[in-house]
Amino acid sequence: MSVPLAERRVPGGLVAGTIAFSNVDGPGNRFAVFLQGCNFDCVACHNPHTIPGRAPVDGDHQGPRRVRVPDLLHEIGRAAPFIRGITVSGGEATLQAAFVEHLFRAVKEDPALAALTCFIDSNGAADPITWDRLAPVTDGVMVDLKCLDPEIHRRLTGQDNAQVLASIMHLHERRLLHEVRLLLLAGWN
């Protein structure tokens, strides 16, 4: 059996883990995919298992695995009767934009999965080109804004928040912004 050319160009995603039935990763019950890697260094990282060297490998987190889209579709298919959609998170999902685009396109083209919505949970640091690439196959984006104050944001994440704020506006203009989540940390913001 030959592998379609489009699939050969997109290597598997580096997946830190999945949750078949999540009710906190977007609207309704969702299949959540946590991709490995992040461009922030957050003081209060919510998913440290997605950051190499940040959290020990244990019974719940076996470390990242390379996953091809057809294999992930099979996992999603088993959960499909019980979920409204899938959410790709991380780490930072947009760091593996080609994989996310390929996965979402495959979901939308699969008759058994096409009714599922495709959401991204992001730190918002992606540039407009990345968002525009993902827009045709994405139903919504949730942005985690760590802090409105740029200096506190930098201390919390190691990064400025200018691109995050620009992403929020860009996604809103594209009608892709589902929600903005503001991190609340006692003594920080």
Short mmCIF file of C-alpha atoms in Angstrom, two decimals:
data_model
loop_
_atom_site.label_atom_id
_atom_site.label_comp_id
_atom_site.label_asym_id
_atom_site.label_seq_id
_atom_site.Cartn_x
_atom_site.Cartn_y
_atom_site.Cartn_z
CA MET A 1 0.00 0.00 0.00
CA SER A 2 1.46 3.37 -0.97
CA VAL A 3 1.30 6.39 1.32
CA PRO A 4 -0.35 9.47 -0.25
CA LEU A 5 2.16 12.22 -1.15
CA ALA A 6 0.49 14.75 1.17
CA GLU A 7 0.95 12.40 4.13
CA ARG A 8 4.62 11.77 3.30
CA ARG A 9 5.32 15.51 3.54
CA VAL A 10 3.86 15.79 7.05
CA PRO A 11 5.73 13.67 9.57
CA GLY A 12 3.80 12.44 12.54
CA GLY A 13 3.14 14.85 15.34
CA LEU A 14 5.13 14.67 18.54
CA VAL A 15 2.31 13.92 20.98
CA ALA A 16 2.81 14.20 24.74
CA GLY A 17 -0.56 12.58 25.48
CA THR A 18 -4.27 12.39 24.74
CA ILE A 19 -7.48 12.47 26.75
CA ALA A 20 -10.37 10.66 25.09
CA PHE A 21 -13.13 12.46 27.05
CA SER A 22 -12.30 15.95 28.30
CA ASN A 23 -14.90 18.48 29.37
CA VAL A 24 -12.46 21.34 30.07
CA ASP A 25 -10.65 21.63 26.73
CA GLY A 26 -13.31 23.47 24.75
CA PRO A 27 -17.07 23.30 24.22
CA GLY A 28 -18.71 20.01 25.12
CA ASN A 29 -16.94 16.70 25.56
CA ARG A 30 -13.77 16.64 23.50
CA PHE A 31 -10.87 14.45 22.47
CA ALA A 32 -7.82 16.43 23.60
CA VAL A 33 -4.40 16.05 21.99
CA PHE A 34 -1.42 17.51 23.85
CA LEU A 35 1.51 18.22 21.56
CA GLN A 36 5.08 18.23 22.81
CA GLY A 37 7.04 21.47 23.03
CA CYS A 38 6.37 25.10 23.87
CA ASN A 39 7.88 28.49 23.08
CA PHE A 40 7.01 29.88 26.53
CA ASP A 41 8.71 29.04 29.82
CA CYS A 42 5.78 29.58 32.17
CA VAL A 43 6.29 29.80 35.91
CA ALA A 44 2.95 28.02 36.41
CA CYS A 45 2.95 25.63 33.44
CA HIS A 46 -0.35 23.72 33.38
CA ASN A 47 1.03 20.86 31.26
CA PRO A 48 4.67 20.37 32.30
CA HIS A 49 4.69 16.88 30.80
CA THR A 50 4.74 18.57 27.37
CA ILE A 51 8.07 20.28 28.11
CA PRO A 52 11.23 18.13 27.86
CA GLY A 53 12.98 17.88 31.22
CA ARG A 54 10.18 19.74 33.05
CA ALA A 55 8.29 16.82 34.60
CA PRO A 56 9.24 13.23 35.34
CA VAL A 57 7.92 10.45 33.18
CA ASP A 58 5.44 8.56 35.36
CA GLY A 59 2.45 6.25 35.10
CA ASP A 60 0.26 9.02 33.67
CA HIS A 61 2.85 10.50 31.30
CA GLN A 62 5.09 8.10 29.44
CA GLY A 63 6.86 10.75 27.40
CA PRO A 64 6.20 11.93 23.88
CA ARG A 65 5.49 9.61 20.98
CA ARG A 66 5.52 10.23 17.25
CA VAL A 67 1.95 9.74 16.00
CA ARG A 68 0.78 9.67 12.39
CA VAL A 69 -2.56 11.26 11.50
CA PRO A 70 -4.26 7.95 10.49
CA ASP A 71 -3.37 6.44 13.87
CA LEU A 72 -4.74 9.47 15.72
CA LEU A 73 -7.91 9.37 13.59
CA HIS A 74 -8.40 5.78 14.73
CA GLU A 75 -8.15 6.87 18.39
CA ILE A 76 -10.54 9.77 17.79
CA GLY A 77 -12.94 7.46 15.94
CA ARG A 78 -13.35 5.25 19.01
CA ALA A 79 -14.42 8.29 21.05
CA ALA A 80 -16.43 10.01 18.29
CA PRO A 81 -19.92 8.87 19.40
CA PHE A 82 -19.36 10.50 22.78
CA ILE A 83 -17.67 13.82 21.89
CA ARG A 84 -18.46 17.13 20.14
CA GLY A 85 -14.98 17.73 18.83
CA ILE A 86 -11.25 17.62 19.21
CA THR A 87 -8.91 20.15 20.75
CA VAL A 88 -5.20 20.29 20.05
CA SER A 89 -3.25 21.82 22.91
CA GLY A 90 0.21 21.44 24.33
CA GLY A 91 2.77 22.72 25.04
CA GLU A 92 1.95 24.94 22.14
CA ALA A 93 -0.09 23.43 19.31
CA THR A 94 0.93 25.99 16.68
CA LEU A 95 4.58 24.92 16.88
CA GLN A 96 3.44 21.84 14.95
CA ALA A 97 1.13 23.75 12.60
CA ALA A 98 1.64 21.41 9.62
CA PHE A 99 0.60 18.43 11.73
CA VAL A 100 -2.42 20.27 13.19
CA GLU A 101 -3.51 21.37 9.71
CA HIS A 102 -3.15 17.82 8.36
CA LEU A 103 -5.06 16.35 11.34
CA PHE A 104 -7.93 18.85 11.13
CA ARG A 105 -8.22 18.45 7.36
CA ALA A 106 -8.34 14.66 7.77
CA VAL A 107 -11.08 14.97 10.43
CA LYS A 108 -13.15 17.23 8.16
CA GLU A 109 -12.73 14.85 5.19
CA ASP A 110 -13.59 11.69 7.13
CA PRO A 111 -17.38 11.05 6.88
CA ALA A 112 -17.43 9.42 10.32
CA LEU A 113 -15.68 12.40 11.97
CA ALA A 114 -16.74 15.39 9.86
CA ALA A 115 -19.35 16.55 12.39
CA LEU A 116 -16.67 17.08 15.05
CA THR A 117 -15.42 20.61 15.64
CA CYS A 118 -11.68 21.28 15.55
CA PHE A 119 -10.30 23.67 18.18
CA ILE A 120 -6.84 24.86 19.15
CA ASP A 121 -5.83 25.80 22.69
CA SER A 122 -2.90 28.20 22.33
CA ASN A 123 -0.66 30.64 24.15
CA GLY A 124 -1.34 33.00 21.23
CA ALA A 125 2.29 33.52 20.23
CA ALA A 126 1.83 32.34 16.62
CA ASP A 127 2.17 34.86 13.81
CA PRO A 128 -0.70 35.80 11.47
CA ILE A 129 0.68 33.58 8.69
CA THR A 130 0.35 30.52 10.94
CA TRP A 131 -3.18 31.47 12.00
CA ASP A 132 -4.20 32.07 8.38
CA ARG A 133 -2.77 28.68 7.40
CA LEU A 134 -4.84 26.96 10.09
CA ALA A 135 -8.01 29.04 9.62
CA PRO A 136 -9.65 27.00 6.82
CA VAL A 137 -9.69 23.84 8.94
CA THR A 138 -10.13 25.35 12.42
CA ASP A 139 -13.51 26.02 14.04
CA GLY A 140 -12.25 27.92 17.07
CA VAL A 141 -9.23 29.00 19.07
CA MET A 142 -8.92 29.42 22.81
CA VAL A 143 -6.07 31.71 23.84
CA ASP A 144 -4.48 31.58 27.28
CA LEU A 145 -3.45 35.16 28.05
CA LYS A 146 -1.04 34.96 30.96
CA CYS A 147 -1.20 38.67 31.83
CA LEU A 148 -2.21 41.99 30.24
CA ASP A 149 0.77 43.77 31.76
CA PRO A 150 3.69 43.15 29.36
CA GLU A 151 6.38 43.14 32.06
CA ILE A 152 4.52 40.69 34.30
CA HIS A 153 3.76 38.57 31.23
CA ARG A 154 7.47 38.48 30.45
CA ARG A 155 8.31 37.43 34.02
CA LEU A 156 5.61 34.74 33.94
CA THR A 157 6.50 33.29 30.52
CA GLY A 158 9.88 34.56 29.42
CA GLN A 159 8.14 36.23 26.45
CA ASP A 160 6.52 39.56 25.64
CA ASN A 161 2.72 39.58 25.21
CA ALA A 162 2.55 41.87 22.13
CA GLN A 163 2.15 38.95 19.71
CA VAL A 164 -0.41 37.30 22.01
CA LEU A 165 -2.54 40.45 22.02
CA ALA A 166 -2.13 40.79 18.23
CA SER A 167 -3.21 37.15 17.81
CA ILE A 168 -6.31 37.73 19.90
CA MET A 169 -7.31 40.63 17.64
CA HIS A 170 -6.43 38.70 14.46
CA LEU A 171 -8.42 35.65 15.54
CA HIS A 172 -11.37 37.86 16.54
CA GLU A 173 -11.33 39.54 13.12
CA ARG A 174 -11.27 36.09 11.46
CA ARG A 175 -14.18 34.99 13.70
CA LEU A 176 -12.05 32.17 15.10
CA LEU A 177 -11.64 33.41 18.67
CA HIS A 178 -13.75 31.18 20.91
CA GLU A 179 -12.49 32.47 24.25
CA VAL A 180 -9.64 34.21 26.02
CA ARG A 181 -8.60 32.65 29.29
CA LEU A 182 -6.79 34.93 31.73
CA LEU A 183 -4.40 33.26 34.12
CA LEU A 184 -4.84 34.30 37.74
CA LEU A 185 -1.82 33.80 39.98
CA ALA A 186 -1.86 35.14 43.52
CA GLY A 187 0.87 37.72 43.98
CA TRP A 188 1.52 38.02 40.24
CA ASN A 189 -1.51 39.54 38.57
#
